[in-house]
């Protein structure tokens, strides 16, 4: 697992590092095949096209929300940023069937901790996409999300992919 990078741009005072939620291909949100996520209307972030079902925490924080259909998990960072981990595209219709959550609301997680097992095969059989989106919700206007180049990512879950700069 790669560690956070220690550089803070001159016009920002705080940085929170973001880490890959799964083994697979890093995608910038604009390359996600869903207009809501690609347009960043919910917030900025990144996605992983997973090659296995292990879903890892992208950041240190507390689990604050689990969707009733288990397809989405909310994490609040120590700085107070809400981060959404959204497993799959249109998987809400699957009513939780492909997800085996390993966490509960109130749990504290570190980046790289296992959040869930996701049955990618079941998702594909239902004609859904298994893409996992990580969205930084309601960031201050002065905050910036910087994600590494897609081709620079080594494909390993838990490794550094970018940062939130405040």
XYZ file of C-alpha atoms in Angstrom, residues 36-37 39-44 84 86 135-138:
14
model
C -25.029 11.926 -12.547
C -21.550 10.898 -11.438
C -21.240 15.522 -14.363
C -19.997 15.803 -10.740
C -23.389 17.144 -9.664
C -23.025 15.260 -6.350
C -19.398 16.300 -5.915
C -15.897 15.596 -7.158
C -19.689 8.671 -0.331
C -21.183 4.170 -4.143
C -17.583 11.254 -4.078
C -16.511 14.125 -1.810
C -19.832 15.714 -0.852
C -20.473 19.409 -0.171
